[in-house]
């Protein structure tokens, strides 16, 4: 069995892409190469692979600036209008728990609603919470950047009686192997 190399500037870009690396390892390699470590793990990996191969790094789009805007403060009620740039705050969490019950949490449906809900009322947001519960109960896609979570979901599907320790052992074995 092949063993994973150390993440050093001696790697090629292709070899870097063959293995799983933690963000900590990639950030350290970026520091050693003088590559900006900003951005997500996939973008950092692409920049590192290009640098290791002597190619220009892919163009990095600056992160979208979110307008801070005015944030809601207590007290709020169902007639309160969501302002532009509102975050999923403790003020909103307290309101939603009061209106929907202790099971409330900011899932993807509610985060998106708040982020794009400027001009809507909190009563409409509560209705959205109730309307999305059936979809929220279904397994959601896990983004590629969350490889550990994706692995665990797949592993537990295949091993429904497996323990956390067994799953973590399987994860460590999985990430020690090349991707190809």
XYZ file of N, CA and C in Angstrom:
540
model
N 0.841 -1.181 0.000
C 0.000 0.000 0.000
C 0.889 1.248 0.000
N 0.534 2.192 -0.830
C 1.263 3.452 -0.875
C 1.069 4.217 0.422
N 2.074 4.971 0.787
C 1.919 5.828 1.950
C 1.859 7.277 1.483
N 1.065 8.018 2.160
C 0.865 9.421 1.827
C 2.157 10.194 2.084
N 2.573 11.007 1.119
C 3.783 11.797 1.327
C 3.520 12.961 2.281
N 4.583 13.565 2.735
C 4.455 14.774 3.545
C 4.072 15.932 2.621
N 3.283 16.869 3.123
C 2.916 18.031 2.285
C 4.061 19.053 2.259
N 4.991 18.862 1.324
C 6.153 19.741 1.215
C 6.213 20.371 -0.166
N 7.018 21.412 -0.339
C 7.182 22.029 -1.666
C 7.792 21.089 -2.703
N 8.271 19.912 -2.284
C 8.829 18.943 -3.226
C 7.743 18.178 -3.986
N 6.493 18.250 -3.534
C 5.385 17.565 -4.219
C 5.140 18.169 -5.594
N 4.539 17.378 -6.473
C 4.011 17.931 -7.722
C 2.543 18.259 -7.481
N 1.985 19.054 -8.366
C 0.566 19.374 -8.244
C -0.296 18.131 -8.353
N 0.075 17.231 -9.260
C -0.694 15.993 -9.439
C -0.653 15.144 -8.168
N 0.518 15.084 -7.526
C 0.631 14.296 -6.296
C -0.183 14.939 -5.182
N -0.187 16.257 -5.113
C -1.002 16.951 -4.110
C -2.474 16.581 -4.285
N -2.935 16.555 -5.527
C -4.346 16.279 -5.809
C -4.724 14.818 -5.579
N -3.753 13.920 -5.495
C -4.039 12.492 -5.297
C -4.453 12.159 -3.873
N -4.170 13.031 -2.908
C -4.335 12.691 -1.510
C -5.273 13.649 -0.816
N -5.796 13.189 0.304
C -6.602 14.035 1.170
C -5.650 14.810 2.078
N -5.914 16.122 2.228
C -5.112 16.974 3.110
C -6.064 17.761 3.999
N -5.651 17.969 5.216
C -6.447 18.826 6.094
C -6.171 20.274 5.727
N -7.064 21.146 6.113
C -6.864 22.569 5.854
C -5.609 23.067 6.560
N -5.322 22.539 7.732
C -4.113 22.925 8.464
C -2.868 22.584 7.647
N -2.840 21.389 7.058
C -1.695 20.985 6.239
C -1.573 21.866 5.002
N -2.706 22.157 4.358
C -2.673 22.991 3.156
C -2.232 24.416 3.482
N -2.692 24.936 4.598
C -2.313 26.287 5.007
C -0.811 26.363 5.288
N -0.279 25.348 5.950
C 1.164 25.313 6.219
C 1.957 25.242 4.915
N 1.504 24.442 3.971
C 2.178 24.346 2.678
C 2.107 25.674 1.932
N 0.957 26.331 2.019
C 0.824 27.650 1.388
C 1.842 28.621 1.969
N 2.009 28.587 3.282
C 3.000 29.451 3.924
C 4.401 29.151 3.430
N 4.724 27.869 3.294
C 6.060 27.470 2.833
C 6.307 27.904 1.387
N 5.233 27.950 0.589
C 5.363 28.327 -0.823
C 5.113 29.816 -1.069
N 4.665 30.530 -0.048
C 4.341 31.944 -0.233
C 3.067 32.158 -1.026
N 2.152 31.210 -0.923
C 0.878 31.269 -1.641
C -0.186 31.789 -0.673
N -1.054 32.711 -1.115
C -2.121 33.172 -0.211
C -2.995 31.994 0.234
N -3.265 31.926 1.524
C -4.050 30.817 2.075
C -5.530 31.163 2.206
N -5.924 32.333 1.746
C -7.324 32.759 1.876
C -8.226 31.938 0.970
N -9.518 31.952 1.284
C -10.502 31.261 0.464
C -10.769 29.865 0.979
N -11.588 29.148 0.274
C -11.965 27.801 0.681
C -10.885 26.786 0.384
N -11.095 25.589 0.905
C -10.115 24.521 0.770
C -9.896 24.132 -0.696
N -10.961 24.061 -1.477
C -10.829 23.679 -2.893
C -10.017 24.719 -3.659
N -10.276 25.991 -3.410
C -9.539 27.048 -4.106
C -8.072 27.044 -3.682
N -7.819 26.850 -2.413
C -6.444 26.794 -1.919
C -5.715 25.614 -2.542
N -6.356 24.459 -2.610
C -5.744 23.278 -3.210
C -5.405 23.545 -4.676
N -6.302 24.186 -5.405
C -6.038 24.502 -6.819
C -4.850 25.456 -6.954
N -4.774 26.469 -6.076
C -3.639 27.408 -6.127
C -2.330 26.691 -5.824
N -2.358 25.811 -4.823
C -1.146 25.079 -4.460
C -0.709 24.144 -5.584
N -1.652 23.416 -6.177
C -1.309 22.497 -7.268
C -0.694 23.268 -8.433
N -1.255 24.411 -8.774
C -0.709 25.219 -9.870
C 0.698 25.703 -9.521
N 0.884 26.175 -8.320
C 2.193 26.673 -7.893
C 3.223 25.548 -7.904
N 2.864 24.385 -7.404
C 3.787 23.250 -7.379
C 4.191 22.822 -8.788
N 3.295 22.997 -9.740
C 3.579 22.632 -11.137
C 4.183 23.786 -11.931
N 4.394 24.933 -11.290
C 4.992 26.076 -11.988
C 4.033 26.783 -12.928
N 2.738 26.564 -12.733
C 1.719 27.238 -13.556
C 1.192 28.440 -12.794
N 0.621 29.403 -13.517
C -0.006 30.521 -12.800
C -1.191 30.017 -11.984
N -1.346 30.576 -10.815
C -2.466 30.189 -9.953
C -3.774 30.631 -10.585
N -4.841 29.847 -10.419
C -6.144 30.252 -10.957
C -6.547 31.600 -10.374
N -7.243 32.376 -11.175
C -7.702 33.690 -10.716
C -8.663 33.502 -9.561
N -8.432 34.258 -8.518
C -9.278 34.166 -7.328
C -10.220 35.347 -7.294
N -11.502 35.041 -7.291
C -12.516 36.093 -7.165
C -12.512 36.599 -5.742
N -12.564 37.910 -5.566
C -12.654 38.405 -4.191
C -13.977 37.958 -3.580
N -13.993 37.704 -2.278
C -15.238 37.260 -1.651
C -16.320 38.320 -1.772
N -17.541 37.859 -1.938
C -18.667 38.791 -2.046
C -18.801 39.541 -0.725
N -18.944 40.823 -0.805
C -19.112 41.637 0.397
C -20.588 41.665 0.725
N -20.901 41.259 1.904
C -22.290 41.266 2.347
C -22.556 42.585 3.048
N -23.570 43.261 2.601
C -23.920 44.524 3.247
C -24.340 44.246 4.674
N -23.668 44.916 5.570
C -23.970 44.697 6.986
C -25.397 45.108 7.298
N -25.779 46.301 6.892
C -27.148 46.740 7.136
C -27.500 46.811 8.609
N -28.656 47.334 8.863
C -29.185 47.418 10.215
C -29.618 46.023 10.645
N -29.284 45.653 11.880
C -29.678 44.354 12.421
C -30.850 44.550 13.375
N -31.749 43.580 13.381
C -32.910 43.662 14.260
C -32.487 43.555 15.720
N -33.192 44.302 16.545
C -32.991 44.220 17.995
C -34.348 43.906 18.625
N -34.297 43.307 19.804
C -35.532 42.970 20.512
C -36.214 44.256 20.965
N -37.505 44.273 21.052
C -38.430 43.169 20.795
C -38.816 43.119 19.310
N -39.071 41.908 18.833
C -39.569 41.716 17.470
C -40.842 40.891 17.556
N -41.681 41.011 16.530
C -42.890 40.188 16.466
C -43.141 39.830 15.011
N -44.255 39.192 14.738
C -44.566 38.725 13.387
C -44.664 39.831 12.353
N -44.945 41.049 12.783
C -45.047 42.174 11.829
C -43.682 42.780 11.503
N -42.654 42.416 12.232
C -41.316 42.966 12.018
C -40.824 42.583 10.628
N -40.295 43.558 9.917
C -39.791 43.346 8.552
C -38.300 43.036 8.613
N -37.884 42.044 7.846
C -36.479 41.656 7.786
C -35.724 42.710 6.972
N -34.711 43.349 7.567
C -33.959 44.358 6.821
C -32.904 43.730 5.908
N -32.432 44.478 4.944
C -31.335 44.058 4.060
C -30.117 43.727 4.917
N -29.474 42.591 4.634
C -28.252 42.226 5.337
C -28.454 41.608 6.702
N -29.690 41.268 7.060
C -29.960 40.667 8.378
C -29.238 39.330 8.481
N -28.633 39.086 9.623
C -27.974 37.817 9.904
C -28.896 36.932 10.750
N -28.548 35.668 10.821
C -29.274 34.730 11.679
C -28.785 34.959 13.100
N -29.402 35.880 13.780
C -28.947 36.361 15.081
C -29.675 35.685 16.238
N -29.198 35.969 17.441
C -29.861 35.458 18.638
C -31.253 36.067 18.797
N -31.421 37.305 18.366
C -32.744 37.941 18.427
C -33.730 37.137 17.575
N -33.305 36.761 16.356
C -34.182 35.950 15.499
C -34.381 34.557 16.082
N -33.306 33.956 16.571
C -33.421 32.614 17.141
C -34.449 32.603 18.279
N -34.368 33.560 19.171
C -35.314 33.633 20.293
C -36.745 33.800 19.795
N -36.940 34.634 18.779
C -38.273 34.817 18.206
C -38.788 33.499 17.624
N -37.964 32.846 16.787
C -38.405 31.620 16.122
C -38.648 30.490 17.119
N -37.844 30.374 18.146
C -38.087 29.346 19.170
C -39.417 29.619 19.858
N -39.678 30.882 20.150
C -40.946 31.255 20.794
C -42.132 30.919 19.889
N -41.986 31.138 18.599
C -43.096 30.944 17.654
C -43.250 29.512 17.153
N -42.130 28.770 17.035
C -42.208 27.442 16.424
C -41.910 26.308 17.388
N -41.301 26.624 18.536
C -40.986 25.592 19.515
C -39.492 25.370 19.651
N -39.108 24.560 20.643
C -37.691 24.375 20.960
C -36.899 23.631 19.882
N -37.572 23.021 18.931
C -36.868 22.313 17.854
C -36.348 23.223 16.758
N -36.596 24.518 16.881
C -36.144 25.433 15.839
C -34.619 25.465 15.779
N -34.106 25.528 14.543
C -32.685 25.773 14.304
C -32.560 26.415 12.931
N -31.495 27.144 12.734
C -31.260 27.777 11.438
C -30.676 26.743 10.486
N -31.553 26.037 9.779
C -31.091 25.087 8.772
C -30.882 25.846 7.461
N -30.502 25.132 6.412
C -30.208 25.774 5.129
C -31.414 26.554 4.604
N -32.617 26.028 4.800
C -33.822 26.685 4.313
C -34.015 28.040 5.005
N -33.822 28.056 6.309
C -34.027 29.301 7.057
C -32.873 30.280 6.866
N -31.648 29.779 6.760
C -30.520 30.688 6.506
C -30.714 31.407 5.183
N -31.124 30.664 4.163
C -31.358 31.272 2.852
C -32.520 32.257 2.916
N -33.563 31.907 3.638
C -34.727 32.786 3.731
C -34.348 34.113 4.382
N -33.603 34.051 5.470
C -33.199 35.284 6.156
C -32.271 36.094 5.251
N -31.322 35.426 4.605
C -30.363 36.131 3.749
C -31.047 36.819 2.571
N -32.096 36.208 2.052
C -32.768 36.752 0.866
C -34.140 37.324 1.196
N -34.426 37.484 2.476
C -35.780 37.851 2.889
C -36.031 39.313 3.144
N -35.131 40.193 2.728
C -35.344 41.616 2.981
C -36.715 42.042 2.470
N -37.464 42.724 3.336
C -38.797 43.206 2.979
C -39.916 42.265 3.400
N -39.598 41.045 3.779
C -40.609 40.100 4.246
C -40.748 40.226 5.758
N -41.857 39.751 6.268
C -42.079 39.836 7.717
C -41.617 38.555 8.406
N -41.452 38.645 9.699
C -41.084 37.460 10.471
C -42.223 36.446 10.499
N -43.470 36.900 10.384
C -44.598 35.962 10.283
C -44.466 35.131 9.004
N -44.043 35.765 7.911
C -43.813 35.027 6.666
C -42.663 34.031 6.836
N -41.647 34.409 7.604
C -40.525 33.508 7.869
C -40.987 32.293 8.677
N -41.879 32.496 9.640
C -42.424 31.382 10.418
C -43.205 30.448 9.487
N -44.002 31.014 8.596
C -44.751 30.194 7.630
C -43.780 29.400 6.753
N -42.672 30.022 6.363
C -41.652 29.346 5.553
C -41.056 28.175 6.345
N -40.782 28.385 7.634
C -40.253 27.307 8.484
C -41.182 26.100 8.437
N -42.474 26.337 8.667
C -43.437 25.229 8.677
C -43.564 24.590 7.302
N -43.518 25.394 6.246
C -43.673 24.875 4.880
C -42.478 24.040 4.432
N -41.324 24.228 5.044
C -40.123 23.514 4.599
C -39.757 22.321 5.470
N -40.553 21.999 6.491
C -40.181 20.909 7.395
C -40.113 19.568 6.708
N -41.006 19.305 5.759
C -40.977 18.007 5.074
C -39.698 17.881 4.252
N -39.347 18.932 3.512
C -38.105 18.900 2.731
C -36.885 18.854 3.644
N -36.939 19.572 4.762
C -35.807 19.602 5.694
C -35.565 18.241 6.330
N -36.599 17.421 6.427
C -36.452 16.099 7.029
C -35.762 15.107 6.093
N -35.685 15.440 4.811
C -35.023 14.572 3.837
C -33.511 14.808 3.891
N -32.716 13.776 3.574
C -31.269 13.991 3.535
C -30.931 15.086 2.517
N -30.110 16.022 2.945
C -29.707 17.127 2.079
C -28.350 16.812 1.468
N -28.093 17.364 0.289
C -26.775 17.220 -0.313
C -25.747 17.841 0.623
N -24.611 17.195 0.722
C -23.514 17.723 1.522
C -22.466 18.219 0.532
N -22.094 19.469 0.637
C -21.136 20.064 -0.284
C -19.810 19.314 -0.300
N -19.152 19.345 -1.446
C -17.881 18.640 -1.627
C -16.832 19.083 -0.615
N -16.935 20.325 -0.155
C -15.944 20.812 0.807
C -16.079 20.135 2.169
N -17.180 19.427 2.390
C -17.402 18.736 3.658
C -17.186 17.235 3.470
N -16.000 16.878 3.005
C -15.699 15.492 2.645
C -15.864 14.542 3.833
N -15.482 14.969 5.017
C -15.618 14.138 6.214
C -17.092 13.813 6.461
N -17.952 14.817 6.384
C -19.387 14.597 6.609
C -19.967 13.669 5.542
N -19.544 13.857 4.287
C -20.031 12.997 3.214
C -19.607 11.547 3.470
N -18.354 11.374 3.865
C -17.855 10.032 4.157
C -18.665 9.384 5.273
N -18.884 10.133 6.368
C -19.623 9.564 7.502
C -21.043 9.175 7.120
N -21.712 10.000 6.327
C -23.078 9.642 5.919
C -23.065 8.341 5.130
N -22.161 8.226 4.168
C -22.074 7.020 3.349
C -21.711 5.808 4.206
N -20.735 5.983 5.100
C -20.293 4.873 5.950
C -21.431 4.391 6.836
N -22.139 5.311 7.467
C -23.235 4.907 8.359
C -24.396 4.284 7.581
N -24.589 4.671 6.332
C -25.610 4.024 5.499
C -25.233 2.564 5.254
N -23.942 2.340 5.003
C -23.461 0.980 4.754
C -23.317 0.161 6.038
N -23.101 0.832 7.161
C -22.888 0.159 8.449
C -23.823 0.761 9.499
N -25.129 0.504 9.384
C -26.088 1.164 10.278
C -25.879 0.872 11.761
N -25.250 -0.237 12.090
C -25.003 -0.564 13.494
C -23.574 -0.208 13.928
N -22.837 0.446 13.039
C -21.449 0.790 13.335
C -21.340 1.864 14.408
N -20.235 1.830 15.124
C -20.009 2.806 16.194
C -19.236 4.006 15.662
N -19.219 5.060 16.441
C -18.453 6.263 16.080
C -16.971 5.931 15.952
N -16.461 5.123 16.857
C -15.044 4.737 16.815
C -14.728 3.993 15.524
N -15.608 3.069 15.126
C -15.403 2.328 13.866
C -15.448 3.272 12.671
N -16.365 4.227 12.700
C -16.476 5.185 11.594
C -15.219 6.044 11.495
N -14.713 6.496 12.631
C -13.502 7.327 12.614
C -12.281 6.533 12.159
N -12.207 5.265 12.563
C -11.118 4.413 12.087
C -11.204 4.259 10.575
N -12.401 4.029 10.061
C -12.595 3.904 8.611
C -12.239 5.203 7.893
N -12.566 6.344 8.499
C -12.228 7.642 7.895
C -10.706 7.807 7.803
N -10.002 7.485 8.864
C -8.546 7.628 8.854
C -7.915 6.705 7.816
N -8.458 5.507 7.654
C -7.976 4.593 6.615
C -8.283 5.163 5.234
N -9.478 5.691 5.064
C -9.896 6.256 3.774
C -8.993 7.410 3.360
N -8.741 8.330 4.267
C -7.964 9.514 3.887
C -6.476 9.229 3.758
N -6.026 8.065 4.217
C -4.624 7.692 4.058
C -4.350 7.068 2.688
N -5.410 6.803 1.930
C -5.262 6.207 0.595
C -5.334 7.293 -0.474
N -4.669 7.049 -1.617
C -4.784 8.026 -2.711
C -6.206 8.058 -3.253
N -6.567 9.186 -3.848
C -7.923 9.356 -4.374
C -8.163 8.538 -5.631
N -7.117 8.232 -6.381
C -7.314 7.522 -7.656
C -7.320 6.031 -7.495
